[in-house]
Amino acid sequence: MDKIKVDNYRTNKNFKISDNETFEDFGKSEKELKKELSKIRRELGEFQDIIYAHGKYSILVCLQGMDTAGKDSLIREVFKDFNVSGVEVHSFKVPTELELSHNYLWRHYLVLPAKGKFGVFNRTHYENVLVTRVHPEYILNEHIPGIHTVEDIDQKFWDKRFEQINDFERHLAENGTLIFKFFLNLSKEEQRQRLLRRLALKEKHWKFSPGDLKERKLWDVYQHCYEEAISKTTHDHAPWFVVPADNKKATRIIIASILLESLKKYKDIKEPMLSEKIMANLDSYEEQLQSE
């Protein structure tokens, strides 16, 4: 299989969801796709060791998509060959009372990855311009000065929030965080089929919520909000990648490939060298150990 071309999935400020495919299989069988992912994630896992030893960059992977887009299984499969101590996954649910007593980015700052580590956000700080935009009444729970009713939440409010998110990501990037933002582009029909599977299979019942159907009715509103959020926050230092999500196996290959190929471009990421003094005495250290 040919290497994934990263730029094929990188979006720009003229982003339109309708311009992007929701399905991909690269002309391969499921068995072939599974084998290809195994190869890529093994190489990605090996490169993770080098990033950890290098210790100067942290990597933030942001996953966004409609319900059933496959974020959980993607995390499980793409990062399967990582050293578990080198990757941390955080899923952002409805804000707690404590989180709401701080600014909306506070809880995201708390769990940013350390140098040498990967952080994966399953749903991200973008929920604050997606779910809250579809349901602006949620903003009232943040107790923001000057915001008393939903009518106070106008376009200027959202533009300011986009600006704040851009500032947040710029600050991270300027201090050594490599940011990758992925929108899992799922079709409405595929979501319907996945919801039906959750209802049909007993072992998947726990994943289903009647709220999923209520949110599904707002599909077009969400699509509009995604388009504006992505187009206003994609930058070279924090790019958005739009990935077809109807075929989970292909989705995983694309994301793993984008991470691997992009990280390999940082030629300064290398295993640290031992000092000349230590190198000069390696034989002596070996003799000491052999003589025990």
JSON list of C-alpha atoms in Angstrom, two decimals, residues 52-266:
[
{"chain": "A", "resi": 52, "resn": "TYR", "atom": "CA", "xyz": [10.36, 10.05, 25.11]},
{"chain": "A", "resi": 53, "resn": "ALA", "atom": "CA", "xyz": [14.15, 9.80, 25.28]},
{"chain": "A", "resi": 54, "resn": "HIS", "atom": "CA", "xyz": [14.56, 13.09, 23.39]},
{"chain": "A", "resi": 55, "resn": "GLY", "atom": "CA", "xyz": [12.25, 14.73, 25.92]},
{"chain": "A", "resi": 56, "resn": "LYS", "atom": "CA", "xyz": [11.80, 18.13, 24.29]},
{"chain": "A", "resi": 57, "resn": "TYR", "atom": "CA", "xyz": [8.43, 17.83, 22.57]},
{"chain": "A", "resi": 58, "resn": "SER", "atom": "CA", "xyz": [5.01, 16.84, 23.84]},
{"chain": "A", "resi": 59, "resn": "ILE", "atom": "CA", "xyz": [2.40, 15.63, 21.36]},
{"chain": "A", "resi": 60, "resn": "LEU", "atom": "CA", "xyz": [-1.27, 16.52, 21.66]},
{"chain": "A", "resi": 61, "resn": "VAL", "atom": "CA", "xyz": [-3.72, 14.50, 19.57]},
{"chain": "A", "resi": 62, "resn": "CYS", "atom": "CA", "xyz": [-7.25, 15.94, 19.44]},
{"chain": "A", "resi": 63, "resn": "LEU", "atom": "CA", "xyz": [-10.15, 13.79, 18.24]},
{"chain": "A", "resi": 64, "resn": "GLN", "atom": "CA", "xyz": [-13.52, 15.29, 17.34]},
{"chain": "A", "resi": 65, "resn": "GLY", "atom": "CA", "xyz": [-16.50, 13.82, 15.56]},
{"chain": "A", "resi": 66, "resn": "MET", "atom": "CA", "xyz": [-20.21, 13.14, 15.79]},
{"chain": "A", "resi": 67, "resn": "ASP", "atom": "CA", "xyz": [-21.50, 10.41, 18.12]},
{"chain": "A", "resi": 68, "resn": "THR", "atom": "CA", "xyz": [-20.45, 6.90, 16.95]},
{"chain": "A", "resi": 69, "resn": "ALA", "atom": "CA", "xyz": [-17.58, 8.29, 14.84]},
{"chain": "A", "resi": 70, "resn": "GLY", "atom": "CA", "xyz": [-15.27, 5.65, 16.35]},
{"chain": "A", "resi": 71, "resn": "LYS", "atom": "CA", "xyz": [-13.00, 7.69, 18.62]},
{"chain": "A", "resi": 72, "resn": "ASP", "atom": "CA", "xyz": [-12.73, 5.10, 21.42]},
{"chain": "A", "resi": 73, "resn": "SER", "atom": "CA", "xyz": [-11.83, 2.15, 19.21]},
{"chain": "A", "resi": 74, "resn": "LEU", "atom": "CA", "xyz": [-9.47, 4.34, 17.21]},
{"chain": "A", "resi": 75, "resn": "ILE", "atom": "CA", "xyz": [-7.50, 5.18, 20.36]},
{"chain": "A", "resi": 76, "resn": "ARG", "atom": "CA", "xyz": [-7.36, 1.52, 21.33]},
{"chain": "A", "resi": 77, "resn": "GLU", "atom": "CA", "xyz": [-6.10, 0.38, 17.93]},
{"chain": "A", "resi": 78, "resn": "VAL", "atom": "CA", "xyz": [-3.75, 3.21, 16.89]},
{"chain": "A", "resi": 79, "resn": "PHE", "atom": "CA", "xyz": [-1.88, 3.41, 20.20]},
{"chain": "A", "resi": 80, "resn": "LYS", "atom": "CA", "xyz": [-1.81, -0.32, 20.92]},
{"chain": "A", "resi": 81, "resn": "ASP", "atom": "CA", "xyz": [1.98, -0.61, 20.51]},
{"chain": "A", "resi": 82, "resn": "PHE", "atom": "CA", "xyz": [2.82, 2.40, 22.69]},
{"chain": "A", "resi": 83, "resn": "ASN", "atom": "CA", "xyz": [4.53, 2.12, 26.04]},
{"chain": "A", "resi": 84, "resn": "VAL", "atom": "CA", "xyz": [1.55, 2.84, 28.30]},
{"chain": "A", "resi": 85, "resn": "SER", "atom": "CA", "xyz": [3.64, 5.19, 30.44]},
{"chain": "A", "resi": 86, "resn": "GLY", "atom": "CA", "xyz": [4.19, 7.42, 27.41]},
{"chain": "A", "resi": 87, "resn": "VAL", "atom": "CA", "xyz": [0.59, 8.14, 26.44]},
{"chain": "A", "resi": 88, "resn": "GLU", "atom": "CA", "xyz": [-2.32, 9.56, 28.44]},
{"chain": "A", "resi": 89, "resn": "VAL", "atom": "CA", "xyz": [-5.92, 9.62, 27.23]},
{"chain": "A", "resi": 90, "resn": "HIS", "atom": "CA", "xyz": [-8.51, 12.07, 28.54]},
{"chain": "A", "resi": 91, "resn": "SER", "atom": "CA", "xyz": [-12.19, 12.08, 27.68]},
{"chain": "A", "resi": 92, "resn": "PHE", "atom": "CA", "xyz": [-14.01, 15.31, 28.38]},
{"chain": "A", "resi": 93, "resn": "LYS", "atom": "CA", "xyz": [-17.59, 14.83, 29.53]},
{"chain": "A", "resi": 94, "resn": "VAL", "atom": "CA", "xyz": [-20.10, 17.40, 30.78]},
{"chain": "A", "resi": 95, "resn": "PRO", "atom": "CA", "xyz": [-18.14, 19.88, 32.96]},
{"chain": "A", "resi": 96, "resn": "THR", "atom": "CA", "xyz": [-18.30, 19.27, 36.70]},
{"chain": "A", "resi": 97, "resn": "GLU", "atom": "CA", "xyz": [-19.25, 21.94, 39.22]},
{"chain": "A", "resi": 98, "resn": "LEU", "atom": "CA", "xyz": [-15.56, 22.43, 40.01]},
{"chain": "A", "resi": 99, "resn": "GLU", "atom": "CA", "xyz": [-14.67, 22.78, 36.32]},
{"chain": "A", "resi": 100, "resn": "LEU", "atom": "CA", "xyz": [-17.47, 25.29, 35.79]},
{"chain": "A", "resi": 101, "resn": "SER", "atom": "CA", "xyz": [-16.07, 27.40, 38.61]},
{"chain": "A", "resi": 102, "resn": "HIS", "atom": "CA", "xyz": [-12.99, 28.04, 36.41]},
{"chain": "A", "resi": 103, "resn": "ASN", "atom": "CA", "xyz": [-12.59, 29.29, 32.85]},
{"chain": "A", "resi": 104, "resn": "TYR", "atom": "CA", "xyz": [-13.57, 26.78, 30.16]},
{"chain": "A", "resi": 105, "resn": "LEU", "atom": "CA", "xyz": [-9.97, 25.96, 29.19]},
{"chain": "A", "resi": 106, "resn": "TRP", "atom": "CA", "xyz": [-8.84, 25.25, 32.76]},
{"chain": "A", "resi": 107, "resn": "ARG", "atom": "CA", "xyz": [-9.63, 21.53, 32.74]},
{"chain": "A", "resi": 108, "resn": "HIS", "atom": "CA", "xyz": [-7.74, 21.10, 29.48]},
{"chain": "A", "resi": 109, "resn": "TYR", "atom": "CA", "xyz": [-4.63, 22.83, 30.81]},
{"chain": "A", "resi": 110, "resn": "LEU", "atom": "CA", "xyz": [-4.59, 20.44, 33.77]},
{"chain": "A", "resi": 111, "resn": "VAL", "atom": "CA", "xyz": [-4.05, 17.33, 31.65]},
{"chain": "A", "resi": 112, "resn": "LEU", "atom": "CA", "xyz": [-1.74, 18.53, 28.89]},
{"chain": "A", "resi": 113, "resn": "PRO", "atom": "CA", "xyz": [1.02, 16.03, 28.07]},
{"chain": "A", "resi": 114, "resn": "ALA", "atom": "CA", "xyz": [4.47, 16.45, 29.59]},
{"chain": "A", "resi": 115, "resn": "LYS", "atom": "CA", "xyz": [7.62, 16.67, 27.48]},
{"chain": "A", "resi": 116, "resn": "GLY", "atom": "CA", "xyz": [8.31, 13.39, 25.76]},
{"chain": "A", "resi": 117, "resn": "LYS", "atom": "CA", "xyz": [4.73, 12.16, 26.11]},
{"chain": "A", "resi": 118, "resn": "PHE", "atom": "CA", "xyz": [1.61, 11.84, 23.97]},
{"chain": "A", "resi": 119, "resn": "GLY", "atom": "CA", "xyz": [-1.70, 13.21, 25.19]},
{"chain": "A", "resi": 120, "resn": "VAL", "atom": "CA", "xyz": [-4.92, 12.15, 23.47]},
{"chain": "A", "resi": 121, "resn": "PHE", "atom": "CA", "xyz": [-8.05, 14.24, 23.95]},
{"chain": "A", "resi": 122, "resn": "ASN", "atom": "CA", "xyz": [-11.17, 12.18, 23.21]},
{"chain": "A", "resi": 123, "resn": "ARG", "atom": "CA", "xyz": [-13.46, 15.14, 22.59]},
{"chain": "A", "resi": 124, "resn": "THR", "atom": "CA", "xyz": [-11.58, 18.29, 23.26]},
{"chain": "A", "resi": 125, "resn": "HIS", "atom": "CA", "xyz": [-11.61, 21.99, 24.09]},
{"chain": "A", "resi": 126, "resn": "TYR", "atom": "CA", "xyz": [-13.61, 22.34, 20.85]},
{"chain": "A", "resi": 127, "resn": "GLU", "atom": "CA", "xyz": [-16.68, 21.05, 22.66]},
{"chain": "A", "resi": 128, "resn": "ASN", "atom": "CA", "xyz": [-16.79, 24.63, 23.96]},
{"chain": "A", "resi": 129, "resn": "VAL", "atom": "CA", "xyz": [-17.60, 25.94, 20.47]},
{"chain": "A", "resi": 130, "resn": "LEU", "atom": "CA", "xyz": [-19.61, 22.93, 19.29]},
{"chain": "A", "resi": 131, "resn": "VAL", "atom": "CA", "xyz": [-21.97, 21.49, 21.89]},
{"chain": "A", "resi": 132, "resn": "THR", "atom": "CA", "xyz": [-22.28, 24.84, 23.65]},
{"chain": "A", "resi": 133, "resn": "ARG", "atom": "CA", "xyz": [-22.99, 26.54, 20.35]},
{"chain": "A", "resi": 134, "resn": "VAL", "atom": "CA", "xyz": [-25.73, 24.08, 19.44]},
{"chain": "A", "resi": 135, "resn": "HIS", "atom": "CA", "xyz": [-27.03, 24.43, 23.01]},
{"chain": "A", "resi": 136, "resn": "PRO", "atom": "CA", "xyz": [-26.07, 27.99, 24.00]},
{"chain": "A", "resi": 137, "resn": "GLU", "atom": "CA", "xyz": [-28.02, 27.68, 27.25]},
{"chain": "A", "resi": 138, "resn": "TYR", "atom": "CA", "xyz": [-25.08, 25.60, 28.54]},
{"chain": "A", "resi": 139, "resn": "ILE", "atom": "CA", "xyz": [-22.93, 28.75, 28.45]},
{"chain": "A", "resi": 140, "resn": "LEU", "atom": "CA", "xyz": [-25.05, 30.24, 31.22]},
{"chain": "A", "resi": 141, "resn": "ASN", "atom": "CA", "xyz": [-23.61, 27.60, 33.58]},
{"chain": "A", "resi": 142, "resn": "GLU", "atom": "CA", "xyz": [-20.16, 29.20, 33.14]},
{"chain": "A", "resi": 143, "resn": "HIS", "atom": "CA", "xyz": [-21.28, 32.38, 34.96]},
{"chain": "A", "resi": 144, "resn": "ILE", "atom": "CA", "xyz": [-19.45, 34.72, 32.58]},
{"chain": "A", "resi": 145, "resn": "PRO", "atom": "CA", "xyz": [-19.65, 38.44, 33.38]},
{"chain": "A", "resi": 146, "resn": "GLY", "atom": "CA", "xyz": [-22.03, 40.20, 30.99]},
{"chain": "A", "resi": 147, "resn": "ILE", "atom": "CA", "xyz": [-23.72, 36.98, 29.87]},
{"chain": "A", "resi": 148, "resn": "HIS", "atom": "CA", "xyz": [-27.12, 36.86, 31.53]},
{"chain": "A", "resi": 149, "resn": "THR", "atom": "CA", "xyz": [-29.35, 35.28, 28.88]},
{"chain": "A", "resi": 150, "resn": "VAL", "atom": "CA", "xyz": [-28.93, 33.28, 25.67]},
{"chain": "A", "resi": 151, "resn": "GLU", "atom": "CA", "xyz": [-29.59, 36.51, 23.76]},
{"chain": "A", "resi": 152, "resn": "ASP", "atom": "CA", "xyz": [-26.27, 37.85, 25.09]},
{"chain": "A", "resi": 153, "resn": "ILE", "atom": "CA", "xyz": [-24.40, 35.07, 23.27]},
{"chain": "A", "resi": 154, "resn": "ASP", "atom": "CA", "xyz": [-23.92, 36.53, 19.79]},
{"chain": "A", "resi": 155, "resn": "GLN", "atom": "CA", "xyz": [-21.49, 35.99, 16.92]},
{"chain": "A", "resi": 156, "resn": "LYS", "atom": "CA", "xyz": [-18.95, 38.28, 18.60]},
{"chain": "A", "resi": 157, "resn": "PHE", "atom": "CA", "xyz": [-18.96, 35.92, 21.59]},
{"chain": "A", "resi": 158, "resn": "TRP", "atom": "CA", "xyz": [-18.08, 32.93, 19.40]},
{"chain": "A", "resi": 159, "resn": "ASP", "atom": "CA", "xyz": [-15.46, 34.85, 17.40]},
{"chain": "A", "resi": 160, "resn": "LYS", "atom": "CA", "xyz": [-13.80, 35.81, 20.68]},
{"chain": "A", "resi": 161, "resn": "ARG", "atom": "CA", "xyz": [-13.85, 32.20, 21.81]},
{"chain": "A", "resi": 162, "resn": "PHE", "atom": "CA", "xyz": [-12.25, 31.07, 18.53]},
{"chain": "A", "resi": 163, "resn": "GLU", "atom": "CA", "xyz": [-9.57, 33.70, 19.14]},
{"chain": "A", "resi": 164, "resn": "GLN", "atom": "CA", "xyz": [-9.01, 32.41, 22.68]},
{"chain": "A", "resi": 165, "resn": "ILE", "atom": "CA", "xyz": [-8.64, 28.83, 21.45]},
{"chain": "A", "resi": 166, "resn": "ASN", "atom": "CA", "xyz": [-6.17, 29.99, 18.80]},
{"chain": "A", "resi": 167, "resn": "ASP", "atom": "CA", "xyz": [-4.16, 31.79, 21.50]},
{"chain": "A", "resi": 168, "resn": "PHE", "atom": "CA", "xyz": [-4.25, 28.68, 23.70]},
{"chain": "A", "resi": 169, "resn": "GLU", "atom": "CA", "xyz": [-2.89, 26.47, 20.93]},
{"chain": "A", "resi": 170, "resn": "ARG", "atom": "CA", "xyz": [-0.32, 29.02, 19.81]},
{"chain": "A", "resi": 171, "resn": "HIS", "atom": "CA", "xyz": [1.02, 29.22, 23.36]},
{"chain": "A", "resi": 172, "resn": "LEU", "atom": "CA", "xyz": [1.31, 25.42, 23.50]},
{"chain": "A", "resi": 173, "resn": "ALA", "atom": "CA", "xyz": [3.03, 25.21, 20.12]},
{"chain": "A", "resi": 174, "resn": "GLU", "atom": "CA", "xyz": [5.54, 27.93, 20.97]},
{"chain": "A", "resi": 175, "resn": "ASN", "atom": "CA", "xyz": [6.52, 25.95, 24.05]},
{"chain": "A", "resi": 176, "resn": "GLY", "atom": "CA", "xyz": [7.16, 22.61, 22.39]},
{"chain": "A", "resi": 177, "resn": "THR", "atom": "CA", "xyz": [3.76, 20.94, 21.96]},
{"chain": "A", "resi": 178, "resn": "LEU", "atom": "CA", "xyz": [3.10, 19.41, 18.55]},
{"chain": "A", "resi": 179, "resn": "ILE", "atom": "CA", "xyz": [-0.64, 19.60, 17.93]},
{"chain": "A", "resi": 180, "resn": "PHE", "atom": "CA", "xyz": [-2.66, 17.32, 15.65]},
{"chain": "A", "resi": 181, "resn": "LYS", "atom": "CA", "xyz": [-6.42, 17.88, 15.36]},
{"chain": "A", "resi": 182, "resn": "PHE", "atom": "CA", "xyz": [-8.57, 15.27, 13.63]},
{"chain": "A", "resi": 183, "resn": "PHE", "atom": "CA", "xyz": [-12.19, 15.59, 12.56]},
{"chain": "A", "resi": 184, "resn": "LEU", "atom": "CA", "xyz": [-13.67, 12.14, 11.96]},
{"chain": "A", "resi": 185, "resn": "ASN", "atom": "CA", "xyz": [-15.99, 12.79, 9.03]},
{"chain": "A", "resi": 186, "resn": "LEU", "atom": "CA", "xyz": [-18.90, 10.40, 9.49]},
{"chain": "A", "resi": 187, "resn": "SER", "atom": "CA", "xyz": [-21.92, 10.22, 7.18]},
{"chain": "A", "resi": 188, "resn": "LYS", "atom": "CA", "xyz": [-25.40, 10.52, 8.65]},
{"chain": "A", "resi": 189, "resn": "GLU", "atom": "CA", "xyz": [-26.39, 7.15, 7.20]},
{"chain": "A", "resi": 190, "resn": "GLU", "atom": "CA", "xyz": [-23.39, 5.40, 8.75]},
{"chain": "A", "resi": 191, "resn": "GLN", "atom": "CA", "xyz": [-24.25, 6.93, 12.11]},
{"chain": "A", "resi": 192, "resn": "ARG", "atom": "CA", "xyz": [-27.78, 5.54, 11.76]},
{"chain": "A", "resi": 193, "resn": "GLN", "atom": "CA", "xyz": [-26.41, 2.06, 11.08]},
{"chain": "A", "resi": 194, "resn": "ARG", "atom": "CA", "xyz": [-24.06, 2.22, 14.06]},
{"chain": "A", "resi": 195, "resn": "LEU", "atom": "CA", "xyz": [-26.85, 3.34, 16.39]},
{"chain": "A", "resi": 196, "resn": "LEU", "atom": "CA", "xyz": [-28.99, 0.46, 15.13]},
{"chain": "A", "resi": 197, "resn": "ARG", "atom": "CA", "xyz": [-26.13, -1.96, 15.91]},
{"chain": "A", "resi": 198, "resn": "ARG", "atom": "CA", "xyz": [-25.97, -0.61, 19.45]},
{"chain": "A", "resi": 199, "resn": "LEU", "atom": "CA", "xyz": [-29.65, -1.42, 19.83]},
{"chain": "A", "resi": 200, "resn": "ALA", "atom": "CA", "xyz": [-29.38, -4.86, 18.19]},
{"chain": "A", "resi": 201, "resn": "LEU", "atom": "CA", "xyz": [-26.34, -6.15, 20.08]},
{"chain": "A", "resi": 202, "resn": "LYS", "atom": "CA", "xyz": [-26.77, -6.71, 23.82]},
{"chain": "A", "resi": 203, "resn": "GLU", "atom": "CA", "xyz": [-23.08, -6.14, 24.52]},
{"chain": "A", "resi": 204, "resn": "LYS", "atom": "CA", "xyz": [-23.36, -2.68, 22.95]},
{"chain": "A", "resi": 205, "resn": "HIS", "atom": "CA", "xyz": [-26.51, -1.56, 24.78]},
{"chain": "A", "resi": 206, "resn": "TRP", "atom": "CA", "xyz": [-24.46, 0.34, 27.34]},
{"chain": "A", "resi": 207, "resn": "LYS", "atom": "CA", "xyz": [-23.23, 2.66, 24.59]},
{"chain": "A", "resi": 208, "resn": "PHE", "atom": "CA", "xyz": [-26.73, 3.77, 23.62]},
{"chain": "A", "resi": 209, "resn": "SER", "atom": "CA", "xyz": [-28.51, 6.79, 25.02]},
{"chain": "A", "resi": 210, "resn": "PRO", "atom": "CA", "xyz": [-31.86, 8.27, 23.92]},
{"chain": "A", "resi": 211, "resn": "GLY", "atom": "CA", "xyz": [-30.00, 11.57, 23.88]},
{"chain": "A", "resi": 212, "resn": "ASP", "atom": "CA", "xyz": [-28.11, 10.30, 20.82]},
{"chain": "A", "resi": 213, "resn": "LEU", "atom": "CA", "xyz": [-31.36, 10.50, 18.83]},
{"chain": "A", "resi": 214, "resn": "LYS", "atom": "CA", "xyz": [-32.08, 14.03, 20.03]},
{"chain": "A", "resi": 215, "resn": "GLU", "atom": "CA", "xyz": [-28.61, 15.17, 18.99]},
{"chain": "A", "resi": 216, "resn": "ARG", "atom": "CA", "xyz": [-28.97, 13.38, 15.65]},
{"chain": "A", "resi": 217, "resn": "LYS", "atom": "CA", "xyz": [-31.93, 15.62, 14.83]},
{"chain": "A", "resi": 218, "resn": "LEU", "atom": "CA", "xyz": [-29.51, 18.54, 15.09]},
{"chain": "A", "resi": 219, "resn": "TRP", "atom": "CA", "xyz": [-27.09, 17.00, 12.56]},
{"chain": "A", "resi": 220, "resn": "ASP", "atom": "CA", "xyz": [-27.12, 19.94, 10.14]},
{"chain": "A", "resi": 221, "resn": "VAL", "atom": "CA", "xyz": [-26.61, 22.46, 12.94]},
{"chain": "A", "resi": 222, "resn": "TYR", "atom": "CA", "xyz": [-23.58, 20.51, 14.17]},
{"chain": "A", "resi": 223, "resn": "GLN", "atom": "CA", "xyz": [-22.16, 20.29, 10.65]},
{"chain": "A", "resi": 224, "resn": "HIS", "atom": "CA", "xyz": [-22.35, 24.07, 10.32]},
{"chain": "A", "resi": 225, "resn": "CYS", "atom": "CA", "xyz": [-20.67, 24.56, 13.71]},
{"chain": "A", "resi": 226, "resn": "TYR", "atom": "CA", "xyz": [-17.89, 22.13, 12.81]},
{"chain": "A", "resi": 227, "resn": "GLU", "atom": "CA", "xyz": [-17.26, 23.93, 9.53]},
{"chain": "A", "resi": 228, "resn": "GLU", "atom": "CA", "xyz": [-16.87, 27.31, 11.19]},
{"chain": "A", "resi": 229, "resn": "ALA", "atom": "CA", "xyz": [-14.83, 26.04, 14.13]},
{"chain": "A", "resi": 230, "resn": "ILE", "atom": "CA", "xyz": [-12.39, 24.15, 11.90]},
{"chain": "A", "resi": 231, "resn": "SER", "atom": "CA", "xyz": [-12.02, 26.89, 9.29]},
{"chain": "A", "resi": 232, "resn": "LYS", "atom": "CA", "xyz": [-11.30, 29.51, 11.97]},
{"chain": "A", "resi": 233, "resn": "THR", "atom": "CA", "xyz": [-8.82, 27.47, 13.98]},
{"chain": "A", "resi": 234, "resn": "THR", "atom": "CA", "xyz": [-6.66, 25.62, 11.48]},
{"chain": "A", "resi": 235, "resn": "HIS", "atom": "CA", "xyz": [-3.06, 26.86, 11.38]},
{"chain": "A", "resi": 236, "resn": "ASP", "atom": "CA", "xyz": [0.35, 25.51, 10.47]},
{"chain": "A", "resi": 237, "resn": "HIS", "atom": "CA", "xyz": [1.21, 25.13, 14.16]},
{"chain": "A", "resi": 238, "resn": "ALA", "atom": "CA", "xyz": [-2.14, 23.48, 14.95]},
{"chain": "A", "resi": 239, "resn": "PRO", "atom": "CA", "xyz": [-3.55, 21.94, 11.77]},
{"chain": "A", "resi": 240, "resn": "TRP", "atom": "CA", "xyz": [-6.91, 20.25, 11.32]},
{"chain": "A", "resi": 241, "resn": "PHE", "atom": "CA", "xyz": [-7.07, 16.98, 9.37]},
{"chain": "A", "resi": 242, "resn": "VAL", "atom": "CA", "xyz": [-10.41, 15.80, 8.01]},
{"chain": "A", "resi": 243, "resn": "VAL", "atom": "CA", "xyz": [-10.50, 12.00, 7.91]},
{"chain": "A", "resi": 244, "resn": "PRO", "atom": "CA", "xyz": [-13.23, 9.79, 6.36]},
{"chain": "A", "resi": 245, "resn": "ALA", "atom": "CA", "xyz": [-14.78, 7.83, 9.24]},
{"chain": "A", "resi": 246, "resn": "ASP", "atom": "CA", "xyz": [-17.31, 5.44, 7.68]},
{"chain": "A", "resi": 247, "resn": "ASN", "atom": "CA", "xyz": [-14.67, 2.69, 7.45]},
{"chain": "A", "resi": 248, "resn": "LYS", "atom": "CA", "xyz": [-12.97, 2.44, 10.85]},
{"chain": "A", "resi": 249, "resn": "LYS", "atom": "CA", "xyz": [-9.99, 0.41, 9.67]},
{"chain": "A", "resi": 250, "resn": "ALA", "atom": "CA", "xyz": [-9.07, 2.95, 7.00]},
{"chain": "A", "resi": 251, "resn": "THR", "atom": "CA", "xyz": [-9.63, 5.82, 9.45]},
{"chain": "A", "resi": 252, "resn": "ARG", "atom": "CA", "xyz": [-7.09, 4.31, 11.85]},
{"chain": "A", "resi": 253, "resn": "ILE", "atom": "CA", "xyz": [-4.51, 3.84, 9.10]},
{"chain": "A", "resi": 254, "resn": "ILE", "atom": "CA", "xyz": [-4.88, 7.45, 7.96]},
{"chain": "A", "resi": 255, "resn": "ILE", "atom": "CA", "xyz": [-4.49, 8.93, 11.44]},
{"chain": "A", "resi": 256, "resn": "ALA", "atom": "CA", "xyz": [-1.58, 6.67, 12.40]},
{"chain": "A", "resi": 257, "resn": "SER", "atom": "CA", "xyz": [0.14, 7.51, 9.10]},
{"chain": "A", "resi": 258, "resn": "ILE", "atom": "CA", "xyz": [-0.35, 11.26, 9.51]},
{"chain": "A", "resi": 259, "resn": "LEU", "atom": "CA", "xyz": [1.16, 11.12, 12.99]},
{"chain": "A", "resi": 260, "resn": "LEU", "atom": "CA", "xyz": [4.12, 9.01, 11.90]},
{"chain": "A", "resi": 261, "resn": "GLU", "atom": "CA", "xyz": [4.95, 10.91, 8.71]},
{"chain": "A", "resi": 262, "resn": "SER", "atom": "CA", "xyz": [4.52, 14.32, 10.35]},
{"chain": "A", "resi": 263, "resn": "LEU", "atom": "CA", "xyz": [6.66, 13.49, 13.38]},
{"chain": "A", "resi": 264, "resn": "LYS", "atom": "CA", "xyz": [9.42, 12.06, 11.20]},
{"chain": "A", "resi": 265, "resn": "LYS", "atom": "CA", "xyz": [9.87, 15.50, 9.65]},
{"chain": "A", "resi": 266, "resn": "TYR", "atom": "CA", "xyz": [11.29, 16.78, 12.93]}
]
